[in-house]
Structure formats: C-alpha cells, structure tokens
Short mmCIF file of C-alpha atoms in Angstrom, two decimals:
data_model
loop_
_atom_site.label_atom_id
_atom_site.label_comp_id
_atom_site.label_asym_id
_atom_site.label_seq_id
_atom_site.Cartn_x
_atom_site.Cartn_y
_atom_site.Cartn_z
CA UNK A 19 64.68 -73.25 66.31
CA UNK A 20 65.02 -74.99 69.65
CA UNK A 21 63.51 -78.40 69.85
CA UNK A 22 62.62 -80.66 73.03
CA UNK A 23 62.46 -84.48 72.09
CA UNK A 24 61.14 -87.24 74.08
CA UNK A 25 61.35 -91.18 72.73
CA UNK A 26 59.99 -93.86 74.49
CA UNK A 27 60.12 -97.40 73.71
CA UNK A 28 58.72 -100.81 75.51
CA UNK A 29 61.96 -101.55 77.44
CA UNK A 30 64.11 -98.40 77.12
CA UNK A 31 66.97 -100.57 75.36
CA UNK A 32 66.83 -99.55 71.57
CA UNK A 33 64.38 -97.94 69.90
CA UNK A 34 64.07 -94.58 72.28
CA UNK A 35 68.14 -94.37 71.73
CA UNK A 36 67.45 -95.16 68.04
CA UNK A 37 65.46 -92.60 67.64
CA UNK A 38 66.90 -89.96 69.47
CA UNK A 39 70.02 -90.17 67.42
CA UNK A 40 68.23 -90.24 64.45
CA UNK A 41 66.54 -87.18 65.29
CA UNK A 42 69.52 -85.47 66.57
CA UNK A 43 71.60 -86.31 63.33
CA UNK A 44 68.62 -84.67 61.62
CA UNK A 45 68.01 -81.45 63.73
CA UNK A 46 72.32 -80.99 63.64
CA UNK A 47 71.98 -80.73 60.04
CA UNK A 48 69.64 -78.54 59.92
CA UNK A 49 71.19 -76.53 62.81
CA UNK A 50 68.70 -77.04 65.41
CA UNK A 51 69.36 -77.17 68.93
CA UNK A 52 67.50 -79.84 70.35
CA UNK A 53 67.30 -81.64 74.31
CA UNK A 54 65.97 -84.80 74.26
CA UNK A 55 64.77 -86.92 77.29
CA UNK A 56 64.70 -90.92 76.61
CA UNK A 57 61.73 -92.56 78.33
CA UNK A 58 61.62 -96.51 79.25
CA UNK A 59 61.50 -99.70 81.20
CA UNK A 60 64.80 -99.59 83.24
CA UNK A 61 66.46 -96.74 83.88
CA UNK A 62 66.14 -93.31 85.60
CA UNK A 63 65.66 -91.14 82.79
CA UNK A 64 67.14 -87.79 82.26
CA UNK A 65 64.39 -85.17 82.08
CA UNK A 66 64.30 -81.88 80.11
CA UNK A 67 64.30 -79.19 82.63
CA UNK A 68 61.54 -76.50 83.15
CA UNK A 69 64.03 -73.99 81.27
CA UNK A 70 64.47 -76.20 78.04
CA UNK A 71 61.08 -77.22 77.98
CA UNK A 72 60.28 -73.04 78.44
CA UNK A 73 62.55 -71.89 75.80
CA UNK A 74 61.39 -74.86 73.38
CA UNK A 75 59.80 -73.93 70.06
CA UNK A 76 57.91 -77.23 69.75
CA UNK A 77 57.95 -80.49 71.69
CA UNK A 78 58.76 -83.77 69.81
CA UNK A 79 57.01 -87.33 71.37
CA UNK A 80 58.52 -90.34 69.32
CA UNK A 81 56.50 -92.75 71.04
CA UNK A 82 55.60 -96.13 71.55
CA UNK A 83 54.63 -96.69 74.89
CA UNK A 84 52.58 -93.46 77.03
CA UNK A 85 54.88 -91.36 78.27
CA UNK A 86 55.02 -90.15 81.71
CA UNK A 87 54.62 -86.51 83.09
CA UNK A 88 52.74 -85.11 79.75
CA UNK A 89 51.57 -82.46 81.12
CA UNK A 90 54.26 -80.81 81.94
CA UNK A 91 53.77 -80.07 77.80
CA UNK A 92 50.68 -77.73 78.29
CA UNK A 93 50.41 -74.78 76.35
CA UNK A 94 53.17 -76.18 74.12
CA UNK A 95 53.36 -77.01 70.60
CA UNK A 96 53.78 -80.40 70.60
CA UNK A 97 54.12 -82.90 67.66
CA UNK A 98 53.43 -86.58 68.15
CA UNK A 99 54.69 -89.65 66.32
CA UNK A 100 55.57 -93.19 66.56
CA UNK A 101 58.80 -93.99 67.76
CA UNK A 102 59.32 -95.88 64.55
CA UNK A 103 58.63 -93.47 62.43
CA UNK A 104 61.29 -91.63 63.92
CA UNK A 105 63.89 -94.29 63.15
CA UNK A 106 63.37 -94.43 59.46
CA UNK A 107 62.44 -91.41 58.41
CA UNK A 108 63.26 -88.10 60.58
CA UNK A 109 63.34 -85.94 57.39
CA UNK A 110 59.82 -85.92 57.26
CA UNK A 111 59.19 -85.67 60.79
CA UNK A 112 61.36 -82.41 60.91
CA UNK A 113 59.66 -81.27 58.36
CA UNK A 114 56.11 -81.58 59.80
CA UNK A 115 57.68 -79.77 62.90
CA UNK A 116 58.77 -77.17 60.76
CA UNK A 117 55.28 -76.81 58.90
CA UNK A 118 53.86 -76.52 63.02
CA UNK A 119 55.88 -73.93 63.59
CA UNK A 120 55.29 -71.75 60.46
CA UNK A 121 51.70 -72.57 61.13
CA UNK A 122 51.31 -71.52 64.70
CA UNK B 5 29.78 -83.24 75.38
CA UNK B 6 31.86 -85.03 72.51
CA UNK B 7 31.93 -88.22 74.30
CA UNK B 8 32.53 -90.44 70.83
CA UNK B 9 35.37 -88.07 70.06
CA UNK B 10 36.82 -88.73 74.05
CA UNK B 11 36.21 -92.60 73.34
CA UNK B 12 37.58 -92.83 69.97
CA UNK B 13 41.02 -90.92 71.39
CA UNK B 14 41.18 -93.79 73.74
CA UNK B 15 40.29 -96.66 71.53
CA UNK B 16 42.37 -94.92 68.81
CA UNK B 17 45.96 -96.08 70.41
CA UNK B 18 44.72 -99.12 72.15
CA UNK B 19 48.03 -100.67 71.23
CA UNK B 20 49.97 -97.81 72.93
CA UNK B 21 48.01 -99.20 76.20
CA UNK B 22 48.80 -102.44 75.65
CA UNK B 23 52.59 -101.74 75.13
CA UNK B 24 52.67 -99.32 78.64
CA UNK B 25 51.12 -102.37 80.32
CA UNK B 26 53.66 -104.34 79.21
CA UNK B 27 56.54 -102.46 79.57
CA UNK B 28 56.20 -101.79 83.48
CA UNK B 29 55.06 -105.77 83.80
CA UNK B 30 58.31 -106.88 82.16
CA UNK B 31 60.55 -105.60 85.47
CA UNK B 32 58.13 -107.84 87.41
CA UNK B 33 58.05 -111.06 85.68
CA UNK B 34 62.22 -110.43 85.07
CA UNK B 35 62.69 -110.13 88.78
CA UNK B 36 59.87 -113.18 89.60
CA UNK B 37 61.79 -115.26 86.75
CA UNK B 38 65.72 -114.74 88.05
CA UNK B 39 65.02 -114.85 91.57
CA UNK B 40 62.93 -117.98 91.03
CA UNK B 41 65.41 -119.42 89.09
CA UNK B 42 67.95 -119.12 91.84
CA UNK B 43 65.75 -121.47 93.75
CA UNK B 44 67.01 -124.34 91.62
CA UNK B 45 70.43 -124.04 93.06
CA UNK B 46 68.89 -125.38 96.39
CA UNK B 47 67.62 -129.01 94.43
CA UNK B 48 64.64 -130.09 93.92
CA UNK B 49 62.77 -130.68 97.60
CA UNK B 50 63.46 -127.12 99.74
CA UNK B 51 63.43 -127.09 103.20
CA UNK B 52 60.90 -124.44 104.99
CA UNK B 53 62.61 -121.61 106.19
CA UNK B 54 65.95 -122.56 103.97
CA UNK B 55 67.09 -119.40 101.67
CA UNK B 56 66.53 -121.60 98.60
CA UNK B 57 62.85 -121.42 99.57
CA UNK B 58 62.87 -118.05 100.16
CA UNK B 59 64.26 -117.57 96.96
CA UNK B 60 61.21 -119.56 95.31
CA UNK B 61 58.56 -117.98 96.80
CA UNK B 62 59.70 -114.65 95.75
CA UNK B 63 59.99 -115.99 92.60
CA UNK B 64 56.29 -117.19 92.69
CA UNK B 65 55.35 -113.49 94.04
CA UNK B 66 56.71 -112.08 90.44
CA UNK B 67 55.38 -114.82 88.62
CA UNK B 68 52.05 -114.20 89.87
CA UNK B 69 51.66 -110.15 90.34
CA UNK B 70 52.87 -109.27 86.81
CA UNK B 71 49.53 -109.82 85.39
CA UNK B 72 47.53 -107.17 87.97
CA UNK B 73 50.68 -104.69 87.36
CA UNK B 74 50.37 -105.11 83.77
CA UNK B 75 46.08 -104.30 84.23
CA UNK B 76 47.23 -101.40 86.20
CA UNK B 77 49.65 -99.63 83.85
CA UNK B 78 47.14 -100.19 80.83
CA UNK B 79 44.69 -98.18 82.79
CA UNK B 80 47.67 -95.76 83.80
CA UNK B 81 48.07 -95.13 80.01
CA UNK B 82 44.51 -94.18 79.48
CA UNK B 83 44.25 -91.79 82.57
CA UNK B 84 47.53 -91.10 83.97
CA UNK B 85 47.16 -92.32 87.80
CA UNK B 86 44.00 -92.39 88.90
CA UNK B 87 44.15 -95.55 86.54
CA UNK B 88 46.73 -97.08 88.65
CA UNK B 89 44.59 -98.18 91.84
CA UNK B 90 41.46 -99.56 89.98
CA UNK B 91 43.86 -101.52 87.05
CA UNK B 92 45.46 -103.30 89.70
CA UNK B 93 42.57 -104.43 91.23
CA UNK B 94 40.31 -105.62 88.27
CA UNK B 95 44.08 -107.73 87.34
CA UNK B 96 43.83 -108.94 90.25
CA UNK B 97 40.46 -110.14 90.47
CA UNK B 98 40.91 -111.56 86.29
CA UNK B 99 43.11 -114.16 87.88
CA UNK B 100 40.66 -115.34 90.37
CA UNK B 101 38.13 -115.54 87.83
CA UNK B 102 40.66 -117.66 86.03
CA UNK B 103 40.57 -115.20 83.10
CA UNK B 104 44.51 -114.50 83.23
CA UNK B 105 46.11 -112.31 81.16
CA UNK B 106 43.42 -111.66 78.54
CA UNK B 107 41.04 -110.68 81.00
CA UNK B 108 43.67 -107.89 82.61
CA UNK B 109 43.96 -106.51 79.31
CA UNK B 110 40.37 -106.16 78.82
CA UNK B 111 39.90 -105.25 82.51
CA UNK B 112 42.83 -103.16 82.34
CA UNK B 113 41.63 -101.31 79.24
CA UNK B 114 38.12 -100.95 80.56
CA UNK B 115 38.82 -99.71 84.10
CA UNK B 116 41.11 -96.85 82.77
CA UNK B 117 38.48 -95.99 80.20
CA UNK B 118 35.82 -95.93 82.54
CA UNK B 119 37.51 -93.90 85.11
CA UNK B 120 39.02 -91.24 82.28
CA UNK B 121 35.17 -90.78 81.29
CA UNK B 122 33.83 -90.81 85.15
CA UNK B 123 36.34 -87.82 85.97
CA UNK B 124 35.53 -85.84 82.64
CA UNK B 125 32.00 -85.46 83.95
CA UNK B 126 31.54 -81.73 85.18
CA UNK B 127 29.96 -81.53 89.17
CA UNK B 128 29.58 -78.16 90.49
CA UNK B 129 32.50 -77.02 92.55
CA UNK B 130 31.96 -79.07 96.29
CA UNK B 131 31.38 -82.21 94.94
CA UNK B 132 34.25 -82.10 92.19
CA UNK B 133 36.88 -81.91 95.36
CA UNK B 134 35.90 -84.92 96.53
CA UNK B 135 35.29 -86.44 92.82
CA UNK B 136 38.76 -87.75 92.00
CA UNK B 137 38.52 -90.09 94.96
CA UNK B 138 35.11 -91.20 93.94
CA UNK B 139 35.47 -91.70 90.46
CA UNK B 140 38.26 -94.79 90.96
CA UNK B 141 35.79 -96.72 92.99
CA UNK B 142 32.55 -96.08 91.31
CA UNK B 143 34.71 -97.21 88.09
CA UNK B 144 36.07 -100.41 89.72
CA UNK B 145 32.11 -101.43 90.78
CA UNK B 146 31.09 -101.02 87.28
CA UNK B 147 33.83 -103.01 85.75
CA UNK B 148 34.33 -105.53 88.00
CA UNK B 149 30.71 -106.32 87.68
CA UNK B 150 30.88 -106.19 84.15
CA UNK B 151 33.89 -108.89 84.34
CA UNK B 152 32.46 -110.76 86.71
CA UNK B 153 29.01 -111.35 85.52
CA UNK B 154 29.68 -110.59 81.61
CA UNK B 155 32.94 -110.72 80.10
CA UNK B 156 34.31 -113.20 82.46
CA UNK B 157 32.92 -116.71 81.96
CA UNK B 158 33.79 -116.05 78.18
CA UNK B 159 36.57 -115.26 78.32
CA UNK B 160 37.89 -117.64 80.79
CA UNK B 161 36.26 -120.64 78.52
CA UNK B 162 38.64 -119.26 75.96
CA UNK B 163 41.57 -119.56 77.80
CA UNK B 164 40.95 -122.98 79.45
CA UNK B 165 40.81 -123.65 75.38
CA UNK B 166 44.10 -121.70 74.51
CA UNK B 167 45.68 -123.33 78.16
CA UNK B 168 44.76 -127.01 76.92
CA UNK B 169 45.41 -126.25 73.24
CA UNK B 170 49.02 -125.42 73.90
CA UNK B 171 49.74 -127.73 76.52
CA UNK B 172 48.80 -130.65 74.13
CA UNK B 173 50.60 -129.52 71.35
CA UNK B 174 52.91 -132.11 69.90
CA UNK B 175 56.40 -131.28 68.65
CA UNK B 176 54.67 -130.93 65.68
CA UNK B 177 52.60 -128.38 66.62
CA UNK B 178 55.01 -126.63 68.55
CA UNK B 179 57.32 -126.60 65.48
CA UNK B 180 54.40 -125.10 63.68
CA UNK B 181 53.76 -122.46 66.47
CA UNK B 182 57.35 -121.66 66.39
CA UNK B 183 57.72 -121.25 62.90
CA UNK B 184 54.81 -118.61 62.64
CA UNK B 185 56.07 -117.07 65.69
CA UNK B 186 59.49 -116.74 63.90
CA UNK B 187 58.08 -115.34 61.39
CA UNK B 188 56.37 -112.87 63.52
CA UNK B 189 59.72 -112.10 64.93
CA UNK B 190 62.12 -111.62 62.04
CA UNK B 191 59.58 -109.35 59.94
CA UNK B 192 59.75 -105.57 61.65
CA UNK B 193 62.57 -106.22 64.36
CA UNK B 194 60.66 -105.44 67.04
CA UNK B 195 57.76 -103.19 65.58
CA UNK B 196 54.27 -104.43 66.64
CA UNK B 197 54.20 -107.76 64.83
CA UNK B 198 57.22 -108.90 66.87
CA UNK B 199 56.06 -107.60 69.97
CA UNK B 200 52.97 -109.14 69.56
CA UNK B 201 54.47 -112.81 69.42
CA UNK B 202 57.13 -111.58 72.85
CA UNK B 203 53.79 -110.27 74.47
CA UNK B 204 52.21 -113.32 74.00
CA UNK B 205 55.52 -115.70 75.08
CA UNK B 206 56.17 -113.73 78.16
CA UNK B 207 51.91 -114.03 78.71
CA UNK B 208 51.82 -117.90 78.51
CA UNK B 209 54.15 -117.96 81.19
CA UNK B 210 51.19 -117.34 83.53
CA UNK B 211 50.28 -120.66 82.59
CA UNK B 212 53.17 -122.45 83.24
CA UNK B 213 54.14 -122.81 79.70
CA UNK B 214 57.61 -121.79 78.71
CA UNK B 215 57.93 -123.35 75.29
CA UNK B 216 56.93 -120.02 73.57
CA UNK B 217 59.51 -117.66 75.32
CA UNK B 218 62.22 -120.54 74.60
CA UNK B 219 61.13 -119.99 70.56
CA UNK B 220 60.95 -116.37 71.45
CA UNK B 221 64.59 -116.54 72.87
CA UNK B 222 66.21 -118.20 70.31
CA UNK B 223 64.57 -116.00 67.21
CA UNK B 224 65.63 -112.86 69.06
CA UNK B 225 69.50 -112.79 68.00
CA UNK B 226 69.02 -114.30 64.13
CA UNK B 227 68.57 -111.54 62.22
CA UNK B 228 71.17 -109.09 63.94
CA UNK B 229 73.87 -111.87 64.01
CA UNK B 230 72.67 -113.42 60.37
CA UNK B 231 72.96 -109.70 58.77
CA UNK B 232 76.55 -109.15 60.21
CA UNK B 233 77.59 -112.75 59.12
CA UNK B 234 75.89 -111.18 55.44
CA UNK B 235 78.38 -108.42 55.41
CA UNK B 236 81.44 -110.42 56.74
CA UNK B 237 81.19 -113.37 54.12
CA UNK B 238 80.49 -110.24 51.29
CA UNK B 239 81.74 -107.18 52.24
CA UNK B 240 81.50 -106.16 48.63
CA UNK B 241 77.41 -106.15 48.95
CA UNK B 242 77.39 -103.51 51.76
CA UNK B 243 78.47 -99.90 52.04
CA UNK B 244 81.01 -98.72 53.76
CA UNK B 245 79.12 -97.20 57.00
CA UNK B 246 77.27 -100.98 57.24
CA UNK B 247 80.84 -102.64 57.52
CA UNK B 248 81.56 -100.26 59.79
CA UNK B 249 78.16 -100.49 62.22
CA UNK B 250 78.83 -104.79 61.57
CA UNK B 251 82.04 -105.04 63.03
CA UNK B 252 81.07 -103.68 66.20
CA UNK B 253 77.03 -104.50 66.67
CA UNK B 254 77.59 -108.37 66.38
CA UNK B 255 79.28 -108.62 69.66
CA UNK B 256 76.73 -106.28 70.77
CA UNK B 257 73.88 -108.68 69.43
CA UNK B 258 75.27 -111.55 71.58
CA UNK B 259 75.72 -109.80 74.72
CA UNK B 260 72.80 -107.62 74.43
CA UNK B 261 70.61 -109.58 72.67
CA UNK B 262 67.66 -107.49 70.62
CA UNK B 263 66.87 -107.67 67.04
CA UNK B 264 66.56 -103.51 66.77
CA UNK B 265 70.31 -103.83 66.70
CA UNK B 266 69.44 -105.08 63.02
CA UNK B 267 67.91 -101.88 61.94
CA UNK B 268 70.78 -99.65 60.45
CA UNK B 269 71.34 -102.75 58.59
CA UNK B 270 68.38 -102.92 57.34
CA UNK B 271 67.09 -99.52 56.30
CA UNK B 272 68.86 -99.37 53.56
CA UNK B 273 67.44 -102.50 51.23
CA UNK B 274 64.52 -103.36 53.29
CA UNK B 275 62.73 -105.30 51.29
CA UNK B 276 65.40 -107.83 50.60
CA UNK B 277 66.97 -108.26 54.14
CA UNK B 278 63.30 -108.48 55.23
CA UNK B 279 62.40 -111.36 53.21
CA UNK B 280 65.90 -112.90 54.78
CA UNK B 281 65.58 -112.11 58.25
CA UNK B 282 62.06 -113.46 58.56
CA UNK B 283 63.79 -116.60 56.39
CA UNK B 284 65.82 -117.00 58.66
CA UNK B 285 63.75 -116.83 62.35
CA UNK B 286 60.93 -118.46 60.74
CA UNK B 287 63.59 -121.74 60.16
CA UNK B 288 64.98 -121.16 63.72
CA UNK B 289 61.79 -120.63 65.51
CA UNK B 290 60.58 -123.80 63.96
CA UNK B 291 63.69 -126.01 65.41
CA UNK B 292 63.25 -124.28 68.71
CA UNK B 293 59.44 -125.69 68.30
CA UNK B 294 60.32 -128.76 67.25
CA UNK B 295 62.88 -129.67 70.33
CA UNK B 296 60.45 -128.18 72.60
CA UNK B 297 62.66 -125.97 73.99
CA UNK B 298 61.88 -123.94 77.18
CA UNK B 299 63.40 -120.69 78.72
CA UNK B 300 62.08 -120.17 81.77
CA UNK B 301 63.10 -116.52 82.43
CA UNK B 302 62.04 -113.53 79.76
CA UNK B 303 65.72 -112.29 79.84
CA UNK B 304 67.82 -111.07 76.99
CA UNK B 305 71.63 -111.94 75.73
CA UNK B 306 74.00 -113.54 77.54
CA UNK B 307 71.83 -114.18 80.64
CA UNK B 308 69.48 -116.53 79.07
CA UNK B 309 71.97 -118.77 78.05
CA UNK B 310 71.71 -120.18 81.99
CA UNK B 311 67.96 -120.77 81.87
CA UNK B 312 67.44 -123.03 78.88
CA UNK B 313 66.61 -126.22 79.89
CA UNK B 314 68.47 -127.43 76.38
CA UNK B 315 70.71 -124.85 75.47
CA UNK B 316 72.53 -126.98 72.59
CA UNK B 317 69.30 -126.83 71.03
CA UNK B 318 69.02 -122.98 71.21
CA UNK B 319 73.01 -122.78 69.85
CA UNK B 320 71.61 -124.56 66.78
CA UNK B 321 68.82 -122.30 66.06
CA UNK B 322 70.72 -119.69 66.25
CA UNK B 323 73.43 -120.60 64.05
CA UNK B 324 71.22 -122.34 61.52
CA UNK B 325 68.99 -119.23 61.65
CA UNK B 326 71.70 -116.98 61.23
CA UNK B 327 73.56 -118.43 58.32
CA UNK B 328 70.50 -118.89 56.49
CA UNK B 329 69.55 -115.12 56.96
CA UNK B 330 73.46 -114.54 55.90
CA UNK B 331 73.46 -116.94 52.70
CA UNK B 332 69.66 -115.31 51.80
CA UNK B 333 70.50 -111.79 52.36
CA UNK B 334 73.29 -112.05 49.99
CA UNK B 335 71.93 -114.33 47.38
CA UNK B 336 69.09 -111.57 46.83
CA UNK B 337 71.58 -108.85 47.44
CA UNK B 338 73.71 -110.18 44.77
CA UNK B 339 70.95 -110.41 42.43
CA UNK B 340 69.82 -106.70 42.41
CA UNK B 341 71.77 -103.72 41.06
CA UNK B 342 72.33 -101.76 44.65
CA UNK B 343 75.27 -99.02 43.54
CA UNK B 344 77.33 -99.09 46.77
CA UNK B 345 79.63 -96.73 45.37
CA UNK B 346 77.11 -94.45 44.88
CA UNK B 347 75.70 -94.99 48.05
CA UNK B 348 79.66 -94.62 49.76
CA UNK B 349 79.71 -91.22 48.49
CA UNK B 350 76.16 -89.52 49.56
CA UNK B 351 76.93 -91.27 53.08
CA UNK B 352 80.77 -89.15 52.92
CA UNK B 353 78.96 -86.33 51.75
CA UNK B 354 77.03 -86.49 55.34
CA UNK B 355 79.81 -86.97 57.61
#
C-alpha cells in the first residue's frame, strides 16, 4: 500500500514533524511506503509530486490548521484527522486507512 | 439544495478557521514586533527621517495589519481564495469600528462563509463566468453591513470592557490571570486549550497590552525543561528511550522554546505528568502575573530573552516552574507501580 501524508500544524515547528514521524514509524512497520508533505507557518514546504500523489492508495491529512492546495486530492481517497490524533495514536489511524481501502 | 449540511461543514471546524487565521497572522505580528523592537536601540525621542524611525514605523505597520491578515486567512480557510480579498477588508474595517480582533474573527468567519455559500449558487452558464468576481463583493456588502450596523456596536462595547478590564488589573489580578492562563498552558502542550490562552496573548497586543504574552512567554518552556529535570534527578522513574529523548530535547527546549517538545515525555503516563506540568505553569504563570511582566514581541526561545522588560523575573518563573513540575512529576511517579522494565523491553522489541 502506498500512502501520501500531509500534517499541518499552527506554526510548522512541532506538531506537523511530530506527526509525520509518528506516522512514518507506523506505516514502516507495517511496510508501507508512504511520502509525506509537512504544511506550516514558516517554511517552503516540500510538496508530494503529481506522480506520488497518482500512484497513492489513499491520502492522509493530519491536520490542524486548513491546508493549502486540497484539491489537488480530487478523486482520491482521502482520510482526514487531527494532527493530534496523529501524535498519540497512529495505530488506529492506520488502521482506519486500512478499513478505507478494503472498503473502497 | 442541502444548504444546513454546507453550513454545518463550515461551522463544524470553526476552530480549524480560527487556527489558519492565526497561523499566517503570527509572521506579521513577529516581523511588526522585532523590527519595532529595533527602534528602541535609537532612544526614546527619534528623529524624522533617522533609520531608528524607520525602524518604528514598520514596526507599527505589523503591529497594526496582523489583525485584517488574520480576518483574511479565516475566510481563506472557509473558501480557499476567493476568501482572501473580502477577509481582509471586513479586518480592516473591524478596527475602525474599534471592534479589534474579536470583530475580525467574526468578520473573518462570516465573510468566508458568506462568499463559500454566494459561489455555490448555480447561474446558468454566462453569468457563472463572471460570478466568481461578483460573489466577493456582493459578500463584503452584506457583511460589512451586518458589522457595521449589527454586530459591531456590541461587540466593540465588549471590548472597550475587556480593554479597561485588563488594563486596570492589579498585580493581583494579573497574578490571577496568569495563573489560569498557566494552567491553560501546561494542560495539552499546545493542543487547543493552550493555543487558546497564546491566541488570546498575542491578540491583546492590539491593545497595547503585553502583560499576557510576558505570562505566555515564561509558561512556554516549564513543562519541557521541568520533565527533563524529572528524569535527570530520577532516572530510575523513566524508561530507557525517555532518558534518551531528555538528554538531548532540554537544550532543544531552551533554544527552541515550545512545550510540544514535552510530548514523547509525556505519552507514556499522561495522566500523572499532566497533573505536574499544569502544576507547574499554573505556579509560574502566576509569578509572571504577579511581577507584571511584559514581552513585547510573540517570539519563541532564546530570542525573547532580549524583549522582556524584566527578564530576572521570567528566569524565576521558569526555574520555579520547572522544578516544581520536576519534584511533582516524580513524587506521583514514584507513587504508582509503572514497570519500566517491562516497558524497556516492548520499546527494544520495536527498534
């Protein structure tokens, strides 16, 4: 399963990198791939490509401020949560990915 | 047309609005606060056309425009960009109506729900090209009519109340304020309660009070620096991988200067390092109150240090704040049965 993440946080400091490793710890484990773009406040972020977001099974937003450029998601499966969720508990956010997936 | 389903996805993550409003404002007010702050270099009466003056006026240009660019991106959440345009304007015009920051919220908030509604309406294919220009201005009429004639007096009553209310307060009260704002602070490191009491420092600063950042500022570091103090005085009471993330993340605390840094530390007996973190920034935020102290820039770590106007006092907080999270966290730690050993081994199992 391939797996595009984007975090976002209020100032682009901590949480979005928070959760991004959590998620990527998680996803590893599992043996996911996974791309993840961090969204905030003061930097430039890196953005997922039109490839990765293409070849993505489902699109991960850990989010607690709007992301920008959303729809370049359309037509994709795309699970959203708060960024904090993300940090405490990306178990169960996998696992509601995975559930998407064997749903769709 | 489900327009309560439409307006109930909006209203549904008003706080998600808020927090995009804030986050693009906080670049502003950082640049107003640091530039302006330069200006005191040049003394106290600056000469017209001197750099020092230059300096202060810029700083007065970001101390005034956050509040419209915070209105703007609020709207911005709701509808993407055409939100941008209108939310700037209605901010700008809740200043003039002395409504300040509340008002661009609500303005902000309205103005990007009006306009997301205005362009869901269906026109048949000629006027629709020229819709998404209209839309933005027929939304600004309506809501900065509403504001004007409705929600504004209100609302700016309110905050000629909060304005005088604060600027009165005693050190008592201020010690009181700071205390609950600590408390705010040290209870989900930087979830929405704490964000709630930075939104509302960095928000007073429009006007001219800077006693709640400087209780904001000194709260920030306690319970990343009063956990690592936790697992240096006991090492016995944390796992292995905690020691480990310690050693390094209080030096990152200092110099970076967020309480997320706290989280790994936290995760793993919540409850109790809760109940000693917000112990511990409540107790700071109340000295902080108490000294009325004042940071007159929203920065973080190491850079605030040079815009306290009584940095001893902020030293104090911290430290006080810190070892009381330390000595807390560990009394309550020592108290429960927490099997580190067991804890060593699933985290060895991982890596």
């Amino acid at each position: 399963m391939k797996i595009g993440l984007i975090t976002s946080c209020l100032a682009g400091v901590a949480h979005s990198k928070m959760a991004a490793i959590a998620l990527q710890k998680e996803a590893v484990k599992r043996g996911y791939e996974i791309c993840i773009e961090q969204q905030g406040g003061h930097k430039i972020p890196v953005k997922l490509t039109s490839d990765q977001i293409k070849e993505s099974d489902i699109i991960i937003i850990a989010k607690m401020v709007t992301i920008s450029g959303k729809n370049r998601f359309e037509n994709k499966l795309i699970l959203d949560v708060s960024v904090n969720k993300a940090v405490r508990d990306p178990k169960s956010i996998l696992d509601q990915a995975e559930e998407l997936i064997a749903k769709s | 047309m489900n327009f309560w389903k439409e307006t109930a996805n909006v209203f549904r993550e008003t706080g998600i609005h808020f927090r995009t409003g804030v986050s693009y404002m906080l670049p502003v007010l950082l640049i107003g606060g640091m530039v302006g702050s330069l200006a005191v270099l040049g003394g106290n009466e600056l000469a017209d056309g001197s750099i020092w003056k230059v300096f202060k006026d810029i700083g007065s240009i970001g101390l005034t425009y956050f509040v419209p660019i915070m209105a703007a991106y609020t709207a911005y959440s709701i509808t993407d960009t055409p939100g941008i345009a209108p939310g700037f304007i209605v901010g700008i015009l809740a200043q003039q109506i002395d409504t300040g920051y509340l008002g661009a919220l609500f303005g902000g908030i309205l103005v990007g729900y009006v306009t997301f509604m205005l362009l869901k309406v269906e026109l048949n294919e000629m006027l629709q090209s020229t819709w998404g220009f209209m839309a933005p201005v027929l939304s600004t009429l309506i809501v900065v009519v509403f504001m004007v004639y409705i929600l504004g007096p209100p609302i700016a009553w309110l905050m000629g109340l909060i304005s005088l209310f604060l600027s009165s307060l005693s050190e008592h009260g201020s010690a009181a304020m700071g205390a609950v704002m600590g408390f705010l602070g040290g209870v989900d490191y930087g979830g929405p309660f704490s964000k709630t009491q930075s939104t509302f420092a960095t928000a007073v600063m429009d006007l001219d009070l800077y006693v709640p950042l400087g209780i904001c500022g000194s709260i920030v570091t306690v319970p990343p620096l009063g956990l690592c103090l936790a697992t240096f005085l006991k090492p016995k009471l944390y796992t292995k991988s905690e020691r480990k993330y310690a050693k390094s993340s209080w030096v990152y605390a200092i110099v970076g200067g967020f309480t997320e840094i706290v989280i790994p530390l936290a995760v793993g007996d919540l409850v109790r390092v809760t109940i000693a973190t917000a112990l511990g920034s409540t107790i700071a935020g109340f000295i902080a109150g108490f000294f009325l102290l004042e940071l007159s820039t929203p920065v973080l770590g190491i850079a605030q240090w040079f815009f306290y106007n009584k940095p001893l006092v902020f030293v104090i907080c911290v430290i006080v704040g810190s070892v009381i999270t330390a000595l807390t966290a560990n009394f309550l730690k020592s108290i429960s049965n927490r099997d580190i050993a067991a804890l060593d081994a699933a985290d060895d199992g991982i890596s």
